[in-house]
Short mmCIF file of C-alpha atoms in Angstrom, two decimals:
data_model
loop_
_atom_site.label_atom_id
_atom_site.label_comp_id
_atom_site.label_asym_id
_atom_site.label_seq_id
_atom_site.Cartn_x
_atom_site.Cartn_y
_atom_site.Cartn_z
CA UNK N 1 -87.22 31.12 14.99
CA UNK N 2 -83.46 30.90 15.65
CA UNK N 3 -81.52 33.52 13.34
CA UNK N 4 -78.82 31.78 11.39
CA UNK N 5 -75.80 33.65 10.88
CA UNK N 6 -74.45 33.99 7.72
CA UNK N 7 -71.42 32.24 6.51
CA UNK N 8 -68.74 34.41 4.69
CA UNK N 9 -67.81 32.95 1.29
CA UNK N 10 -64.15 30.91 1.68
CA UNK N 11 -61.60 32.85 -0.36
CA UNK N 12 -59.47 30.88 -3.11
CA UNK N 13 -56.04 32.33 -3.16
CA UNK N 14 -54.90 31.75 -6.78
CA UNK N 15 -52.53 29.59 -7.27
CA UNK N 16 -49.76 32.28 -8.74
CA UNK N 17 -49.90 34.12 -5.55
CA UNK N 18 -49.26 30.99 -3.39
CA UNK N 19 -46.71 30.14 -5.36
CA UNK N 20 -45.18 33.68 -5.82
CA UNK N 21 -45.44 33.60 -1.76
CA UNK N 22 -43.65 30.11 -1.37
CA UNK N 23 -40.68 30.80 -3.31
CA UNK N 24 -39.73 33.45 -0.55
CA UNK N 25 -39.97 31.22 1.81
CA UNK N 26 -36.89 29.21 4.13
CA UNK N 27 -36.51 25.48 2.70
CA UNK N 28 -36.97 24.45 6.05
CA UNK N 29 -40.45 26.12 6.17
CA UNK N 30 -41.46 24.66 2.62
CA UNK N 31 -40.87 20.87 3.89
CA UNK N 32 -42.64 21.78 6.95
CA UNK N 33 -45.50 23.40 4.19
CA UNK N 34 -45.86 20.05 2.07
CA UNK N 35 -47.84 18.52 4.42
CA UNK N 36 -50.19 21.00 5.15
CA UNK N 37 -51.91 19.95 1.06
CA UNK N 38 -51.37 18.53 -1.66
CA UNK N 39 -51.14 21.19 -3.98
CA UNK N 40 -48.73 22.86 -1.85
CA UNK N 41 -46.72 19.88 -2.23
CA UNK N 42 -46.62 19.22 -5.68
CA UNK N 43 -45.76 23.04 -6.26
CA UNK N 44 -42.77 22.59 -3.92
CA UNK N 45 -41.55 19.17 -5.71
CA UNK N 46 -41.80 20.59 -9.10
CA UNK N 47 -38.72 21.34 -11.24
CA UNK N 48 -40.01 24.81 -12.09
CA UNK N 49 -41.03 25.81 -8.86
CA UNK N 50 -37.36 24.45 -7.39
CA UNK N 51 -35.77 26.76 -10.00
CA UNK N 52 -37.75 29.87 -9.36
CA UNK N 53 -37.23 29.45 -5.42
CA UNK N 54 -33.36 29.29 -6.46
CA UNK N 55 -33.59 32.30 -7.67
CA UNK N 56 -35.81 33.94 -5.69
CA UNK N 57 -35.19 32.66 -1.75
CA UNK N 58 -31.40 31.74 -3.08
CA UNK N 59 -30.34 35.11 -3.52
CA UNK N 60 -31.05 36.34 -0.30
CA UNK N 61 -29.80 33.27 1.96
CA UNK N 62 -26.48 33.45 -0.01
CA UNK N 63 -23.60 32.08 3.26
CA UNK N 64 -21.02 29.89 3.64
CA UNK N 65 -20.47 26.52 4.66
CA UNK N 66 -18.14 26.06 7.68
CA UNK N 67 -16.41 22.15 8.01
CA UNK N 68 -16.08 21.11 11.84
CA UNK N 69 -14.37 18.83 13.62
CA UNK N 70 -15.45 18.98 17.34
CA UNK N 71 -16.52 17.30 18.92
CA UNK N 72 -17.23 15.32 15.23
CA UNK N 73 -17.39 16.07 11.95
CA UNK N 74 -20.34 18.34 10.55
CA UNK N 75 -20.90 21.08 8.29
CA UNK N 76 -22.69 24.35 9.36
CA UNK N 77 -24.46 27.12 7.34
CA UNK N 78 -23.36 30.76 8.15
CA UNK N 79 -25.40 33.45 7.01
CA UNK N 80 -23.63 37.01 8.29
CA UNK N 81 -21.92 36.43 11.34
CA UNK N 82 -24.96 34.06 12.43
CA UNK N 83 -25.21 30.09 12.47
CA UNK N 84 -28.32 29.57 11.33
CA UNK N 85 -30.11 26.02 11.68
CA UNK N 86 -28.48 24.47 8.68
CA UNK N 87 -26.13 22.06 10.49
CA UNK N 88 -25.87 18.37 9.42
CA UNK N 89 -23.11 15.56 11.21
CA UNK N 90 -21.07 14.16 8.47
CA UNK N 91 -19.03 11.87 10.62
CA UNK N 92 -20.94 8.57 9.38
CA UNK N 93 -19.46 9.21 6.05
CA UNK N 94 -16.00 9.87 6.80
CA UNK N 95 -15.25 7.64 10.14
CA UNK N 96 -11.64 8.39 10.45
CA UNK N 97 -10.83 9.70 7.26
CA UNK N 98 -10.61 13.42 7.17
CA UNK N 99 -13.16 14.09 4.77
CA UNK N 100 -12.90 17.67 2.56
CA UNK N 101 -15.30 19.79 1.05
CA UNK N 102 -14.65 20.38 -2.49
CA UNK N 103 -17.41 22.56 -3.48
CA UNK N 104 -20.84 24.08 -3.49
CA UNK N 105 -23.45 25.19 -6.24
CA UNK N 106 -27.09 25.30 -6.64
CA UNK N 107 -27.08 24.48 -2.83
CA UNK N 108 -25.85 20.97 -3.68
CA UNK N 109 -22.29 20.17 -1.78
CA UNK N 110 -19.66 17.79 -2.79
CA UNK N 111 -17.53 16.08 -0.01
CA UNK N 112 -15.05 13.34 -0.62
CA UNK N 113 -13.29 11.17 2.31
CA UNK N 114 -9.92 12.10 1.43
CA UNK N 115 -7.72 14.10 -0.56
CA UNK N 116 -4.00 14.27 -1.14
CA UNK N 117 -3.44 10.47 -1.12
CA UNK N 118 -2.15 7.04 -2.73
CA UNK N 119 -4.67 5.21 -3.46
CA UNK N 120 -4.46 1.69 -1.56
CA UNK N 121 -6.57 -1.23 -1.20
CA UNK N 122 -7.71 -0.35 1.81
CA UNK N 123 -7.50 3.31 1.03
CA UNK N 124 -10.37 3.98 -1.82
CA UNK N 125 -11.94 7.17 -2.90
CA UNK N 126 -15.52 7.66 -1.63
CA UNK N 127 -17.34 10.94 -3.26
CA UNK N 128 -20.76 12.36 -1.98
CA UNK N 129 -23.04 15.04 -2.93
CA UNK N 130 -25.64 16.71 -0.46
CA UNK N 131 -27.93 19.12 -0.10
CA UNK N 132 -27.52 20.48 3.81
CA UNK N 133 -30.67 21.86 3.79
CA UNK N 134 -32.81 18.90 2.55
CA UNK N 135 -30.52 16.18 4.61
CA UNK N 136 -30.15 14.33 1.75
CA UNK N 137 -27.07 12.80 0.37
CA UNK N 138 -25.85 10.46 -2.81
CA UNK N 139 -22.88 8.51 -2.70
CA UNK N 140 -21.22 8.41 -6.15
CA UNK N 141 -20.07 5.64 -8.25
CA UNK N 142 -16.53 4.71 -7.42
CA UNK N 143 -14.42 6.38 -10.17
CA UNK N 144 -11.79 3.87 -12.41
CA UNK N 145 -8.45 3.55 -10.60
CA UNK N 146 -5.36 1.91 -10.08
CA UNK N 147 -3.21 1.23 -6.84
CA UNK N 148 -0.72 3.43 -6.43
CA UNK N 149 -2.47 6.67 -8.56
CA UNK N 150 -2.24 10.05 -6.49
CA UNK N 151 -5.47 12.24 -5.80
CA UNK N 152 -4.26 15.21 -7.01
CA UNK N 153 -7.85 17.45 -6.47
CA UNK N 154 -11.15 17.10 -7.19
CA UNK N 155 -13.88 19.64 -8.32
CA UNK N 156 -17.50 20.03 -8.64
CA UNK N 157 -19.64 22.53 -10.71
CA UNK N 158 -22.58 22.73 -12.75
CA UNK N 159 -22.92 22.38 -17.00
CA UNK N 160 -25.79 24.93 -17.81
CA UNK N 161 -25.11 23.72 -21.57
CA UNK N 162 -25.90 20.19 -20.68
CA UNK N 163 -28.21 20.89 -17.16
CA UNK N 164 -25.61 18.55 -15.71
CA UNK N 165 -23.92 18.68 -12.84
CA UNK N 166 -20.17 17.22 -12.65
CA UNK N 167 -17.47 16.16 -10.61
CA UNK N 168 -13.55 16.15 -11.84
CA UNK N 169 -11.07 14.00 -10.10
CA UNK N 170 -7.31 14.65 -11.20
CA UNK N 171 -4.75 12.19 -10.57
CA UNK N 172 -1.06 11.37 -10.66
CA UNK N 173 -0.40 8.74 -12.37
CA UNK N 174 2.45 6.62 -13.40
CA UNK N 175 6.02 8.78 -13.57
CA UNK N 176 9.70 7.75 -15.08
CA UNK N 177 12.95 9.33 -15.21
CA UNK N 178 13.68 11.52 -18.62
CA UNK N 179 16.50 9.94 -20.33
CA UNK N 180 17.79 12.84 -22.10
CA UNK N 181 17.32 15.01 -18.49
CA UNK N 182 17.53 13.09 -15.60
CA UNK N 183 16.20 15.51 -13.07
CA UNK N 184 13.15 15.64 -15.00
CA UNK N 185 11.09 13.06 -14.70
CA UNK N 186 7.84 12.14 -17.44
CA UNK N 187 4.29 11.53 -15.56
CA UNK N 188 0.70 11.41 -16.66
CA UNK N 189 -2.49 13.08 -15.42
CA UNK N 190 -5.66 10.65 -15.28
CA UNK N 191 -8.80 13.16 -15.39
CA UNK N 192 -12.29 10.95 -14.42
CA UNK N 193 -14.89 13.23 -14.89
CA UNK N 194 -18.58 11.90 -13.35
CA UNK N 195 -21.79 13.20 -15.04
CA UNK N 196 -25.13 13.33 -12.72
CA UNK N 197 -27.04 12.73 -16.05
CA UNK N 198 -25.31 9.65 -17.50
CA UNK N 199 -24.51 8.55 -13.38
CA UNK N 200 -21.14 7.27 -14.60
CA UNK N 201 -17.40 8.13 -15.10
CA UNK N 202 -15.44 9.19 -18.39
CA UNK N 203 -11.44 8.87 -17.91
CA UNK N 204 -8.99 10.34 -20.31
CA UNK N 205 -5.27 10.12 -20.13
CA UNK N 206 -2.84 13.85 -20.47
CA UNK N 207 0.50 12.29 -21.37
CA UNK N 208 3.32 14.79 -20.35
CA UNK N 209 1.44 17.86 -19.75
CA UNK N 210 2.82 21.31 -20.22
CA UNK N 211 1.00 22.94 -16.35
CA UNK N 212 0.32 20.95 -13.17
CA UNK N 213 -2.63 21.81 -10.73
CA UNK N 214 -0.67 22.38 -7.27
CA UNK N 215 -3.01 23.34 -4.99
CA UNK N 216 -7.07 24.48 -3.96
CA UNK N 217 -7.54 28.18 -3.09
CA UNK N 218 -10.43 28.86 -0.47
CA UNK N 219 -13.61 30.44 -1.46
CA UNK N 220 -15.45 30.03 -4.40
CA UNK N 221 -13.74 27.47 -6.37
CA UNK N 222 -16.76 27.40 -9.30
CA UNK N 223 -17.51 30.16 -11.63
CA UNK N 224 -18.49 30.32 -15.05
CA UNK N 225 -19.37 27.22 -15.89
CA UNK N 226 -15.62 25.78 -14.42
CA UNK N 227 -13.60 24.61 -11.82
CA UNK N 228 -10.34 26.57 -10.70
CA UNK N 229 -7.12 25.79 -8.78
CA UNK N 230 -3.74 26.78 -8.01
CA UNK N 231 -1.39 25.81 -11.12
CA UNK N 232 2.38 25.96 -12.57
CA UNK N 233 4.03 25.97 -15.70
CA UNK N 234 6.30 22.94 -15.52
CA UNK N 235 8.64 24.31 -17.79
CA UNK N 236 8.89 27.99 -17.10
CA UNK N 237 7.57 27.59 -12.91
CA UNK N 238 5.07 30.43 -14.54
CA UNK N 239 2.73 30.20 -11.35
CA UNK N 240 -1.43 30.94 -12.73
CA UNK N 241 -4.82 29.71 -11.92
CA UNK N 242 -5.73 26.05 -14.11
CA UNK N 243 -9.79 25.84 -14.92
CA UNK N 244 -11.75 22.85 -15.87
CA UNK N 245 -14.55 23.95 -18.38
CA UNK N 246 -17.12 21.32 -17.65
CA UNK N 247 -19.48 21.82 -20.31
CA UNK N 248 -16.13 20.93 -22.76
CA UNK N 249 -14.36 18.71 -20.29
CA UNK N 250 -11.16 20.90 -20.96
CA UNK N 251 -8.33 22.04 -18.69
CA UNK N 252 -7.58 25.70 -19.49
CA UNK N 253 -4.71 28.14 -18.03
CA UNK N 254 -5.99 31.54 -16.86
CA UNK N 255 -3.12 34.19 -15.87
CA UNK N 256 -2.70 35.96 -12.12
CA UNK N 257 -2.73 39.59 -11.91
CA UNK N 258 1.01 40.76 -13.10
CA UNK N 259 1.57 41.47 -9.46
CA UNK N 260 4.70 40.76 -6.85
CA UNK N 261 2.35 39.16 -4.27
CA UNK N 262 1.22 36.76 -6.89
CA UNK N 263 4.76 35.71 -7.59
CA UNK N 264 5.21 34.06 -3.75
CA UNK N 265 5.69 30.46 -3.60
CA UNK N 266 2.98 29.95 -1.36
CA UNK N 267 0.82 32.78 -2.32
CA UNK N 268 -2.38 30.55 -2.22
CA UNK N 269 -2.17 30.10 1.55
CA UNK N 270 -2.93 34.23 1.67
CA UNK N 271 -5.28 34.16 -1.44
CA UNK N 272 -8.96 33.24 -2.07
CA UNK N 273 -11.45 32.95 -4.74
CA UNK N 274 -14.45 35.19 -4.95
CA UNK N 275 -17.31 36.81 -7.27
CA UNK N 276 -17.46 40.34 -6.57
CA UNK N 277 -20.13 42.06 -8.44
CA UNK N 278 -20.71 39.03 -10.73
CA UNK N 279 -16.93 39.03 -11.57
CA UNK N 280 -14.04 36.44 -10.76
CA UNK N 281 -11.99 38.10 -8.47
CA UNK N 282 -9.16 37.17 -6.07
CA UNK N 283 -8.28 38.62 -2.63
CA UNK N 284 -4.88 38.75 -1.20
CA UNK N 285 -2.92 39.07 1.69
CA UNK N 286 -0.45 42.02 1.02
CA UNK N 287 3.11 40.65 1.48
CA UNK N 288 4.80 44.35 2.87
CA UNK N 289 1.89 44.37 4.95
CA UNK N 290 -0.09 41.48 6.19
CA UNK N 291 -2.89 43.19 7.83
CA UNK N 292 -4.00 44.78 4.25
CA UNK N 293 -6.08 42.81 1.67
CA UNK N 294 -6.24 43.77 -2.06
CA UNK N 295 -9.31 42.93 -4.51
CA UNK N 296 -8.41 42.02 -7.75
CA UNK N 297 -11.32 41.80 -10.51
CA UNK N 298 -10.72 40.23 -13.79
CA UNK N 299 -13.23 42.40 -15.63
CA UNK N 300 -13.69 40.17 -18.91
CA UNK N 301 -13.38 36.42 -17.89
CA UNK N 302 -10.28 34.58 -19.57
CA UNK N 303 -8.73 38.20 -20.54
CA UNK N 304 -5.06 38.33 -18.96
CA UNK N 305 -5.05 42.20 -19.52
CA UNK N 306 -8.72 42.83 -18.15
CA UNK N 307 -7.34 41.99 -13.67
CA UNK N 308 -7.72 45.16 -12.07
CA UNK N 309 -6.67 45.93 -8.54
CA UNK N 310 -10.47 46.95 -7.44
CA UNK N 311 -10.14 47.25 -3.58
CA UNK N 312 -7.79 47.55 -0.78
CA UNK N 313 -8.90 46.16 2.87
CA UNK N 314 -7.14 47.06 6.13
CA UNK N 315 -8.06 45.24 9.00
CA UNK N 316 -6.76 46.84 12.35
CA UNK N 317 -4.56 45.00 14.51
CA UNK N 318 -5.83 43.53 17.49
CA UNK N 319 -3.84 43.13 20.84
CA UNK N 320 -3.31 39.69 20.61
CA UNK N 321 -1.60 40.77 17.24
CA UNK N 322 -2.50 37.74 15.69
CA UNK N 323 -2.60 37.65 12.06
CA UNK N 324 -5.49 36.32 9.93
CA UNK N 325 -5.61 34.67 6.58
CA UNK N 326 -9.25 35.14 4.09
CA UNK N 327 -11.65 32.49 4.10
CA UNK N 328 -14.60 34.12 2.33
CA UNK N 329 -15.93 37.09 1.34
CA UNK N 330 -20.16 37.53 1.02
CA UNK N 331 -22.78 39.39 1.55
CA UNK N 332 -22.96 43.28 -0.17
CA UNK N 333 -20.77 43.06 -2.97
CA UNK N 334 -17.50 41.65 -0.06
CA UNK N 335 -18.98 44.38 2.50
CA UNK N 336 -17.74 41.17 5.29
CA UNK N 337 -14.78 39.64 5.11
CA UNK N 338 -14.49 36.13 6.50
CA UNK N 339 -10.95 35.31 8.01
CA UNK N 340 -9.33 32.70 10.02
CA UNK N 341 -6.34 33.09 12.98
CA UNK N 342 -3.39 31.42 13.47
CA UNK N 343 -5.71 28.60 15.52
CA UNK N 344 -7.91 28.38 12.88
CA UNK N 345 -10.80 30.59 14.24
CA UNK N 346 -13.38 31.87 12.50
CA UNK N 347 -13.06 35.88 11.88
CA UNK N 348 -15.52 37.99 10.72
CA UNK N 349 -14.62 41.52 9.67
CA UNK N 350 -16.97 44.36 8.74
CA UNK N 351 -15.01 46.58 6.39
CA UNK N 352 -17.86 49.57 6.71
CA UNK N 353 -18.09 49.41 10.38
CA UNK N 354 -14.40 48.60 11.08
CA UNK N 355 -15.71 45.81 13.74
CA UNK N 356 -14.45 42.62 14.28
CA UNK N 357 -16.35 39.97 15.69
CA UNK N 358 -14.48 36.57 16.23
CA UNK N 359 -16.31 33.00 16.81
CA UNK N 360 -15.72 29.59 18.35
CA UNK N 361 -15.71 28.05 15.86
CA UNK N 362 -12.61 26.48 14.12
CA UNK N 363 -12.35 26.16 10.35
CA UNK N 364 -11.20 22.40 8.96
CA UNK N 365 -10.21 22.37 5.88
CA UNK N 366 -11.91 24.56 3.38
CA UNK N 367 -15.03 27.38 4.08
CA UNK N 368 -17.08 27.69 0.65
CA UNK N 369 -19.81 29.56 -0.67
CA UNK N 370 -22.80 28.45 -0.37
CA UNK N 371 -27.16 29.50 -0.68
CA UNK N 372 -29.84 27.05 0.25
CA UNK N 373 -31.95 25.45 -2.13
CA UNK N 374 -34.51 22.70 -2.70
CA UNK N 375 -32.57 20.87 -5.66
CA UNK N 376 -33.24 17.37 -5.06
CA UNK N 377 -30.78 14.45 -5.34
CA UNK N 378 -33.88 12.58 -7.17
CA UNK N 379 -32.70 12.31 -10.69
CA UNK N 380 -36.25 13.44 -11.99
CA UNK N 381 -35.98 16.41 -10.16
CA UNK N 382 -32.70 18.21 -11.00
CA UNK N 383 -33.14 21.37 -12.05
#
């Protein structure tokens, strides 16, 4: 009689502990995993799950995205100082338009085809949101317009009060001469603000307004629930940082740090947006001198008085003596700082190890922050 051997019993892992163990995991190795069964896919494609891998993978693949131009447009995940294989050509989108990215959150990316420009006939305004590390991407309803309005900006951000994410377009819109001042002249801001829930536009009209947005910093344009850019007092030339609240749809005016370096005319080219420590912080280029960066925190969000001067960064000269402007700081509370040369070279400086390690790669436009995520562009699945 032949001896059968005996079988071990399968084991079942429970489902908790698959699922605990697939939120750690790369998005590219969960849409490699939803093949491999069923359940495994319906745990990945569920809202729930999507949220808890946010939070869970998110925090730890926390980068930036780099724009490209060469040899054609594309947008590249950097994690450290290391490309990793989140890399997608954008150059159907754009063809010869320059294309911009506007901003990133939730690991879905907003791009737009142009920015900075009169709206024509044959010059329209084409918005997009992505997810890099899913491939997918949405093109947008085209926003109401007339011929002849200015893009002004454009930002993108999420509404936790509404789970809605948003995109603001500002434009310039009609302008006459004031009769009573003649080298003042009286315009209007159009504000179209697109919501992902109702998938349509909502324009309003600010007649005369009292502060202008003037320009986008780099970094991490979204925080708290808004939008921020460069902005000016019209009356006063009071220079400060303008927010759009999208849960109220409201511009607001936050003050700089009561600083000389803040006072520059162009102090946004040396100046960049980050969260340090779960704060909104800016860092600047010294003006006295150039190769020193300081950290200011704005301890209490919205509180003029609360901007403290946290850090100060000095990054050594090199022999080339070029000097660098920041692009992004990540990664250990801003233990790296991201810069850029005068040729537009990426920079990466360590500011524990005093080591500077410079790429290929030239930056287009803006860098932004940016984690991976499996937030799907299927409106039954935002999360």
């Amino acid at each position: 009689m032949v001896k059968r051997e005996k079988i071990a019993p399968s084991f079942q892992v429970p489902d908790d502990v698959e699922i605990d163990i697939l939120s750690r995991l790369s998005v590219k190795s969960l849409l490699r995993f939803k093949c491999v069964k069923k359940s495994w896919r319906n745990f990945i494609e569920d809202p729930v799950f999507i949220a808890m891998h946010l939070d869970y993978y998110g925090k730890s693949s926390v980068g930036f995205l780099l724009y490209g131009s060469r040899p054609y447009k594309y947008i590249k995940q950097y994690l450290n100082c290391s490309s990793i294989d989140v890399s997608m050509s954008i150059k159907i989108l754009f063809g010869e338009s320059p294309g911009y990215m506007i901003g990133s959150i939730n690991g879905l990316v907003c791009l737009s085809n142009n920015l900075y420009f009169f709206l024509k006939e044959d010059k329209r305004l084409s918005i997009y949101i992505c997810n890099p590390s899913t491939r997918e991407i949405l093109e947008l309803p085209e926003c109401h317009h007339a011929y002849n309005d200015f893009v002004l900006s454009i930002g993108f951000g999420f509404c936790p009060k509404f789970n809605d994410y948003k995109v603001v377009v500002v434009k310039l819109l009609d302008s006459v001469v004031n009769v009573r001042d003649p080298n003042c002249c009286l315009f209007s801001l159009g504000v179209e603000v697109y919501s992902w829930n109702r998938n349509s536009w909502r324009s309003t009209k600010i007649v005369n307004p009292r502060s202008v947005l003037t320009t986008s910093f780099q970094g991490k344009g979204y925080f708290n629930g808004a939008f921020h850019w460069g902005g000016r007092d019209l009356k006063s030339s009071k220079r400060m940082i303008m927010s759009f609240q999208f849960d109220e749809e409201v511009f607001r005016e936050l003050n700089l740090p009561n600083h000389p370096d803040f006072q520059e005319e162009n102090y946004f080219l040396n100046a960049l947006i980050i969260e340090y420590q779960n704060f909104f912080s800016l860092i600047i280029k010294q003006k006295v001198n150039m190769h020193v960066y300081d950290l200011w925190v704005m301890k209490e969000y919205g509180v003029s008085d609360s901007w403290i001067k946290q850090l100060t960064i000095e990054v050594p000269v090199l022999e080339d003596r070029l000097m660098f402007r920041p692009v992004m700081s990540f990664e250990n509370n801003g233990e790296l700082l991201v810069l850029s040369d005068w040729y537009g070279r990426i920079v990466w400086y360590n500011t524990k190890t005093k080591q500077i390690e410079r790429s290929k790669e030239v930056l287009r436009g803006r860098s932004i922050r940016y984690k991976e995520s499996l937030v799907s562009l299927s409106r039954k699945k935002v999360v």
